[in-house]
Amino acid sequence: TPEKRLPSKGDVLVYADPAKNGAPVALADIKEGQVVYAFPKGKVNGTDVVKNGVTRNQLIIAKFPPSQLKAPTNLAATDQGIVVYSRQCMHLGCAVEVKPYPSKGLQEAAVCPCHGGVYDLTQGAKVVDGPPPAPIAQLPIKVVGGQVVAQDTFLSLPYDITESEFATQKK
Ligand code: FES
């Protein structure tokens, strides 16, 4: 179904919050220390679709002072300190939540409520605690006309999709 399609180039990130009725995320709401959850919205077969049908398309929009973003973050896929990731945990697929994780010195980490996986959003979402086998997938974005716009699909295989399905959908 269209709602399950991967994010793709040109998709605008819209609020996940149902109260916002699918409006594009405003830059003024993307602040350091305060994340916004979003979905990609874009054309599938000529029709605009909010791609909210799978957990991997739930997105974290975070913002850091650009100097805090470090490898293996793909810095070319960030803009003005804004970095975007899938919320879906790479262990067993729960949706991570962004919160402080003081035991690793992180003011904002992606923390999985299921088995305690923790990802460092300033370092390519590398795993800093718990069982996840890989970082959550980064989505390349740019700020265009005051909106956050996907430049491609996820940079790595997100959870719960096969390599071949990923490759097919990417086309
Ligand atoms: Fe996230 Fe297990 S599903 S740590």
PDB file of C-alpha atoms and ligand atoms in Angstrom:
ATOM      1  CA  THR A   1       0.000   0.000   0.000  1.00  0.00           C
ATOM      2  CA  PRO A   2       1.182   3.570  -0.673  1.00  0.00           C
ATOM      3  CA  GLU A   3       1.329   4.395   3.040  1.00  0.00           C
ATOM      4  CA  LYS A   4       4.018   1.746   3.483  1.00  0.00           C
ATOM      5  CA  ARG A   5       6.323   2.996   0.763  1.00  0.00           C
ATOM      6  CA  LEU A   6       9.806   4.079   1.715  1.00  0.00           C
ATOM      7  CA  PRO A   7      10.489   7.782   2.027  1.00  0.00           C
ATOM      8  CA  SER A   8      11.847   9.101  -1.256  1.00  0.00           C
ATOM      9  CA  LYS A   9      13.454  12.155  -2.791  1.00  0.00           C
ATOM     10  CA  GLY A  10      11.213  15.200  -2.576  1.00  0.00           C
ATOM     11  CA  ASP A  11       9.049  13.924   0.283  1.00  0.00           C
ATOM     12  CA  VAL A  12       8.175  16.697   2.733  1.00  0.00           C
ATOM     13  CA  LEU A  13       8.332  15.807   6.424  1.00  0.00           C
ATOM     14  CA  VAL A  14       4.971  16.395   8.107  1.00  0.00           C
ATOM     15  CA  TYR A  15       3.972  16.251  11.749  1.00  0.00           C
ATOM     16  CA  ALA A  16       3.155  12.814  13.112  1.00  0.00           C
ATOM     17  CA  ASP A  17       0.943  14.508  15.711  1.00  0.00           C
ATOM     18  CA  PRO A  18      -2.626  13.945  14.455  1.00  0.00           C
ATOM     19  CA  ALA A  19      -3.657  17.321  15.891  1.00  0.00           C
ATOM     20  CA  LYS A  20      -1.500  18.975  13.216  1.00  0.00           C
ATOM     21  CA  ASN A  21      -3.452  17.371  10.344  1.00  0.00           C
ATOM     22  CA  GLY A  22      -0.444  16.387   8.277  1.00  0.00           C
ATOM     23  CA  ALA A  23       1.003  19.889   8.016  1.00  0.00           C
ATOM     24  CA  PRO A  24       4.671  20.272   7.056  1.00  0.00           C
ATOM     25  CA  VAL A  25       6.932  20.547  10.093  1.00  0.00           C
ATOM     26  CA  ALA A  26       7.772  24.224  10.682  1.00  0.00           C
ATOM     27  CA  LEU A  27      11.444  25.063  11.097  1.00  0.00           C
ATOM     28  CA  ALA A  28      10.542  27.149  14.130  1.00  0.00           C
ATOM     29  CA  ASP A  29       9.470  23.924  15.881  1.00  0.00           C
ATOM     30  CA  ILE A  30      12.804  22.200  15.272  1.00  0.00           C
ATOM     31  CA  LYS A  31      14.918  23.321  18.179  1.00  0.00           C
ATOM     32  CA  GLU A  32      18.008  22.011  19.852  1.00  0.00           C
ATOM     33  CA  GLY A  33      17.034  19.800  22.753  1.00  0.00           C
ATOM     34  CA  GLN A  34      13.514  19.210  21.456  1.00  0.00           C
ATOM     35  CA  VAL A  35      12.680  16.632  18.804  1.00  0.00           C
ATOM     36  CA  VAL A  36       9.734  16.506  16.440  1.00  0.00           C
ATOM     37  CA  TYR A  37       8.243  13.207  15.271  1.00  0.00           C
ATOM     38  CA  ALA A  38       7.259  13.177  11.636  1.00  0.00           C
ATOM     39  CA  PHE A  39       6.221  11.137   8.598  1.00  0.00           C
ATOM     40  CA  PRO A  40       7.304  11.564   4.986  1.00  0.00           C
ATOM     41  CA  LYS A  41       4.639  12.838   2.596  1.00  0.00           C
ATOM     42  CA  GLY A  42       5.038  12.616  -1.135  1.00  0.00           C
ATOM     43  CA  LYS A  43       3.651  11.394  -4.403  1.00  0.00           C
ATOM     44  CA  VAL A  44       2.992   7.711  -4.942  1.00  0.00           C
ATOM     45  CA  ASN A  45       1.652   7.022  -8.425  1.00  0.00           C
ATOM     46  CA  GLY A  46       0.780  10.687  -8.805  1.00  0.00           C
ATOM     47  CA  THR A  47      -1.155  11.054  -5.552  1.00  0.00           C
ATOM     48  CA  ASP A  48       0.059  12.765  -2.381  1.00  0.00           C
ATOM     49  CA  VAL A  49       0.332  10.246   0.430  1.00  0.00           C
ATOM     50  CA  VAL A  50       1.371  10.516   4.054  1.00  0.00           C
ATOM     51  CA  LYS A  51       3.513   7.396   4.393  1.00  0.00           C
ATOM     52  CA  ASN A  52       2.386   6.530   7.894  1.00  0.00           C
ATOM     53  CA  GLY A  53       1.626   2.848   7.403  1.00  0.00           C
ATOM     54  CA  VAL A  54       4.795   1.358   8.897  1.00  0.00           C
ATOM     55  CA  THR A  55       6.853   2.006  12.016  1.00  0.00           C
ATOM     56  CA  ARG A  56      10.056   2.481  10.011  1.00  0.00           C
ATOM     57  CA  ASN A  57       8.529   5.612   8.458  1.00  0.00           C
ATOM     58  CA  GLN A  58       8.047   7.237  11.841  1.00  0.00           C
ATOM     59  CA  LEU A  59      10.838   9.763  11.852  1.00  0.00           C
ATOM     60  CA  ILE A  60      12.840  11.647  14.442  1.00  0.00           C
ATOM     61  CA  ILE A  61      13.784  15.200  13.504  1.00  0.00           C
ATOM     62  CA  ALA A  62      16.510  16.387  15.863  1.00  0.00           C
ATOM     63  CA  LYS A  63      18.710  19.455  15.860  1.00  0.00           C
ATOM     64  CA  PHE A  64      22.175  19.897  17.333  1.00  0.00           C
ATOM     65  CA  PRO A  65      24.843  22.575  17.100  1.00  0.00           C
ATOM     66  CA  PRO A  66      26.478  21.495  13.813  1.00  0.00           C
ATOM     67  CA  SER A  67      29.861  21.068  15.542  1.00  0.00           C
ATOM     68  CA  GLN A  68      28.313  18.361  17.765  1.00  0.00           C
ATOM     69  CA  LEU A  69      27.369  16.152  14.822  1.00  0.00           C
ATOM     70  CA  LYS A  70      30.160  13.673  14.247  1.00  0.00           C
ATOM     71  CA  ALA A  71      30.967  10.658  12.123  1.00  0.00           C
ATOM     72  CA  PRO A  72      29.574   8.189  11.383  1.00  0.00           C
ATOM     73  CA  THR A  73      26.678  10.618  10.957  1.00  0.00           C
ATOM     74  CA  ASN A  74      26.398  11.326   7.247  1.00  0.00           C
ATOM     75  CA  LEU A  75      26.939  15.075   7.553  1.00  0.00           C
ATOM     76  CA  ALA A  76      26.112  15.766   3.912  1.00  0.00           C
ATOM     77  CA  ALA A  77      22.661  14.374   4.703  1.00  0.00           C
ATOM     78  CA  THR A  78      22.083  16.930   7.474  1.00  0.00           C
ATOM     79  CA  ASP A  79      21.283  20.628   7.145  1.00  0.00           C
ATOM     80  CA  GLN A  80      21.845  23.415   9.682  1.00  0.00           C
ATOM     81  CA  GLY A  81      22.365  20.834  12.410  1.00  0.00           C
ATOM     82  CA  ILE A  82      19.094  19.061  11.582  1.00  0.00           C
ATOM     83  CA  VAL A  83      19.421  15.289  11.394  1.00  0.00           C
ATOM     84  CA  VAL A  84      16.649  12.765  10.699  1.00  0.00           C
ATOM     85  CA  TYR A  85      16.361   9.077  11.630  1.00  0.00           C
ATOM     86  CA  SER A  86      13.794   6.319  11.549  1.00  0.00           C
ATOM     87  CA  ARG A  87      12.222   5.686  14.945  1.00  0.00           C
ATOM     88  CA  GLN A  88      12.211   1.952  14.410  1.00  0.00           C
ATOM     89  CA  CYS A  89      14.641   0.066  16.629  1.00  0.00           C
ATOM     90  CA  MET A  90      16.950  -2.314  14.808  1.00  0.00           C
ATOM     91  CA  HIS A  91      16.610  -4.995  17.503  1.00  0.00           C
ATOM     92  CA  LEU A  92      12.994  -6.106  17.244  1.00  0.00           C
ATOM     93  CA  GLY A  93      11.291  -3.097  15.761  1.00  0.00           C
ATOM     94  CA  CYS A  94       9.765  -1.081  18.607  1.00  0.00           C
ATOM     95  CA  ALA A  95       9.522   2.705  18.221  1.00  0.00           C
ATOM     96  CA  VAL A  96      12.328   4.497  20.056  1.00  0.00           C
ATOM     97  CA  GLU A  97      11.740   7.624  22.112  1.00  0.00           C
ATOM     98  CA  VAL A  98      14.109  10.551  22.345  1.00  0.00           C
ATOM     99  CA  LYS A  99      15.050  11.425  25.899  1.00  0.00           C
ATOM    100  CA  PRO A 100      18.069  12.185  28.063  1.00  0.00           C
ATOM    101  CA  TYR A 101      20.392   9.274  28.803  1.00  0.00           C
ATOM    102  CA  PRO A 102      22.657  10.636  31.489  1.00  0.00           C
ATOM    103  CA  SER A 103      24.532   7.398  32.188  1.00  0.00           C
ATOM    104  CA  LYS A 104      26.234   7.823  28.790  1.00  0.00           C
ATOM    105  CA  GLY A 105      26.382  11.597  29.066  1.00  0.00           C
ATOM    106  CA  LEU A 106      23.758  12.115  26.398  1.00  0.00           C
ATOM    107  CA  GLN A 107      21.203  14.912  26.656  1.00  0.00           C
ATOM    108  CA  GLU A 108      19.243  13.453  23.787  1.00  0.00           C
ATOM    109  CA  ALA A 109      19.431   9.786  22.903  1.00  0.00           C
ATOM    110  CA  ALA A 110      17.022   7.488  21.100  1.00  0.00           C
ATOM    111  CA  VAL A 111      15.971   5.020  23.773  1.00  0.00           C
ATOM    112  CA  CYS A 112      14.013   1.865  23.041  1.00  0.00           C
ATOM    113  CA  PRO A 113      11.278   1.074  25.589  1.00  0.00           C
ATOM    114  CA  CYS A 114      11.322  -2.646  24.790  1.00  0.00           C
ATOM    115  CA  HIS A 115      14.780  -3.924  25.741  1.00  0.00           C
ATOM    116  CA  GLY A 116      16.809  -0.829  26.502  1.00  0.00           C
ATOM    117  CA  GLY A 117      18.552  -0.221  23.202  1.00  0.00           C
ATOM    118  CA  VAL A 118      20.133   3.251  23.127  1.00  0.00           C
ATOM    119  CA  TYR A 119      21.406   5.176  20.097  1.00  0.00           C
ATOM    120  CA  ASP A 120      23.567   8.326  20.021  1.00  0.00           C
ATOM    121  CA  LEU A 121      21.876  10.734  17.607  1.00  0.00           C
ATOM    122  CA  THR A 122      25.003  12.892  17.283  1.00  0.00           C
ATOM    123  CA  GLN A 123      27.141   9.996  16.052  1.00  0.00           C
ATOM    124  CA  GLY A 124      25.160   8.393  13.278  1.00  0.00           C
ATOM    125  CA  ALA A 125      22.841   6.773  15.840  1.00  0.00           C
ATOM    126  CA  LYS A 126      25.554   4.358  16.852  1.00  0.00           C
ATOM    127  CA  VAL A 127      24.425   1.858  19.465  1.00  0.00           C
ATOM    128  CA  VAL A 128      25.662   2.860  22.930  1.00  0.00           C
ATOM    129  CA  ASP A 129      23.631   0.450  25.052  1.00  0.00           C
ATOM    130  CA  GLY A 130      21.445  -2.631  24.814  1.00  0.00           C
ATOM    131  CA  PRO A 131      20.978  -5.321  22.184  1.00  0.00           C
ATOM    132  CA  PRO A 132      20.441  -3.551  18.830  1.00  0.00           C
ATOM    133  CA  PRO A 133      22.796  -4.929  16.180  1.00  0.00           C
ATOM    134  CA  ALA A 134      23.019  -1.778  14.071  1.00  0.00           C
ATOM    135  CA  PRO A 135      22.291   1.968  14.067  1.00  0.00           C
ATOM    136  CA  ILE A 136      18.801   3.171  13.229  1.00  0.00           C
ATOM    137  CA  ALA A 137      18.585   4.351   9.630  1.00  0.00           C
ATOM    138  CA  GLN A 138      19.397   7.965   8.775  1.00  0.00           C
ATOM    139  CA  LEU A 139      17.255   9.825   6.241  1.00  0.00           C
ATOM    140  CA  PRO A 140      19.058  12.427   4.119  1.00  0.00           C
ATOM    141  CA  ILE A 141      17.347  15.829   4.206  1.00  0.00           C
ATOM    142  CA  LYS A 142      17.696  19.430   3.170  1.00  0.00           C
ATOM    143  CA  VAL A 143      15.824  22.515   4.231  1.00  0.00           C
ATOM    144  CA  VAL A 144      14.040  23.789   1.130  1.00  0.00           C
ATOM    145  CA  GLY A 145      11.660  26.729   1.208  1.00  0.00           C
ATOM    146  CA  GLY A 146      11.249  26.466   4.969  1.00  0.00           C
ATOM    147  CA  GLN A 147      10.393  22.749   4.861  1.00  0.00           C
ATOM    148  CA  VAL A 148      12.396  19.648   5.645  1.00  0.00           C
ATOM    149  CA  VAL A 149      12.642  17.639   2.437  1.00  0.00           C
ATOM    150  CA  ALA A 150      13.988  14.116   1.938  1.00  0.00           C
ATOM    151  CA  GLN A 151      16.838  13.871  -0.569  1.00  0.00           C
ATOM    152  CA  ASP A 152      16.610  10.115  -1.016  1.00  0.00           C
ATOM    153  CA  THR A 153      15.350   7.135   0.919  1.00  0.00           C
ATOM    154  CA  PHE A 154      17.060   5.835   4.089  1.00  0.00           C
ATOM    155  CA  LEU A 155      20.837   5.609   3.850  1.00  0.00           C
ATOM    156  CA  SER A 156      20.905   2.110   5.299  1.00  0.00           C
ATOM    157  CA  LEU A 157      18.510  -0.786   5.476  1.00  0.00           C
ATOM    158  CA  PRO A 158      15.832   0.049   8.055  1.00  0.00           C
ATOM    159  CA  TYR A 159      14.211  -2.612  10.227  1.00  0.00           C
ATOM    160  CA  ASP A 160      11.616  -5.004   8.870  1.00  0.00           C
ATOM    161  CA  ILE A 161      12.270  -4.792   5.136  1.00  0.00           C
ATOM    162  CA  THR A 162      14.277  -7.196   3.035  1.00  0.00           C
ATOM    163  CA  GLU A 163      17.257  -6.064   0.991  1.00  0.00           C
ATOM    164  CA  SER A 164      15.454  -6.944  -2.215  1.00  0.00           C
ATOM    165  CA  GLU A 165      12.256  -5.101  -1.261  1.00  0.00           C
ATOM    166  CA  PHE A 166      14.382  -2.129  -0.214  1.00  0.00           C
ATOM    167  CA  ALA A 167      16.221  -2.149  -3.548  1.00  0.00           C
ATOM    168  CA  THR A 168      12.976  -2.460  -5.518  1.00  0.00           C
ATOM    169  CA  GLN A 169      11.200   0.343  -3.674  1.00  0.00           C
ATOM    170  CA  LYS A 170      14.223   2.623  -3.982  1.00  0.00           C
ATOM    171  CA  LYS A 171      13.898   2.738  -7.747  1.00  0.00           C
TER     172      LYS A 171
HETATM  173 FE1  FES B   1      14.459  -2.095  20.763  1.00  0.00          FE
HETATM  174 FE2  FES B   1      14.618  -4.593  21.579  1.00  0.00          FE
HETATM  175  S1  FES B   1      13.202  -3.756  20.200  1.00  0.00           S
HETATM  176  S2  FES B   1      15.846  -2.922  22.177  1.00  0.00           S
END
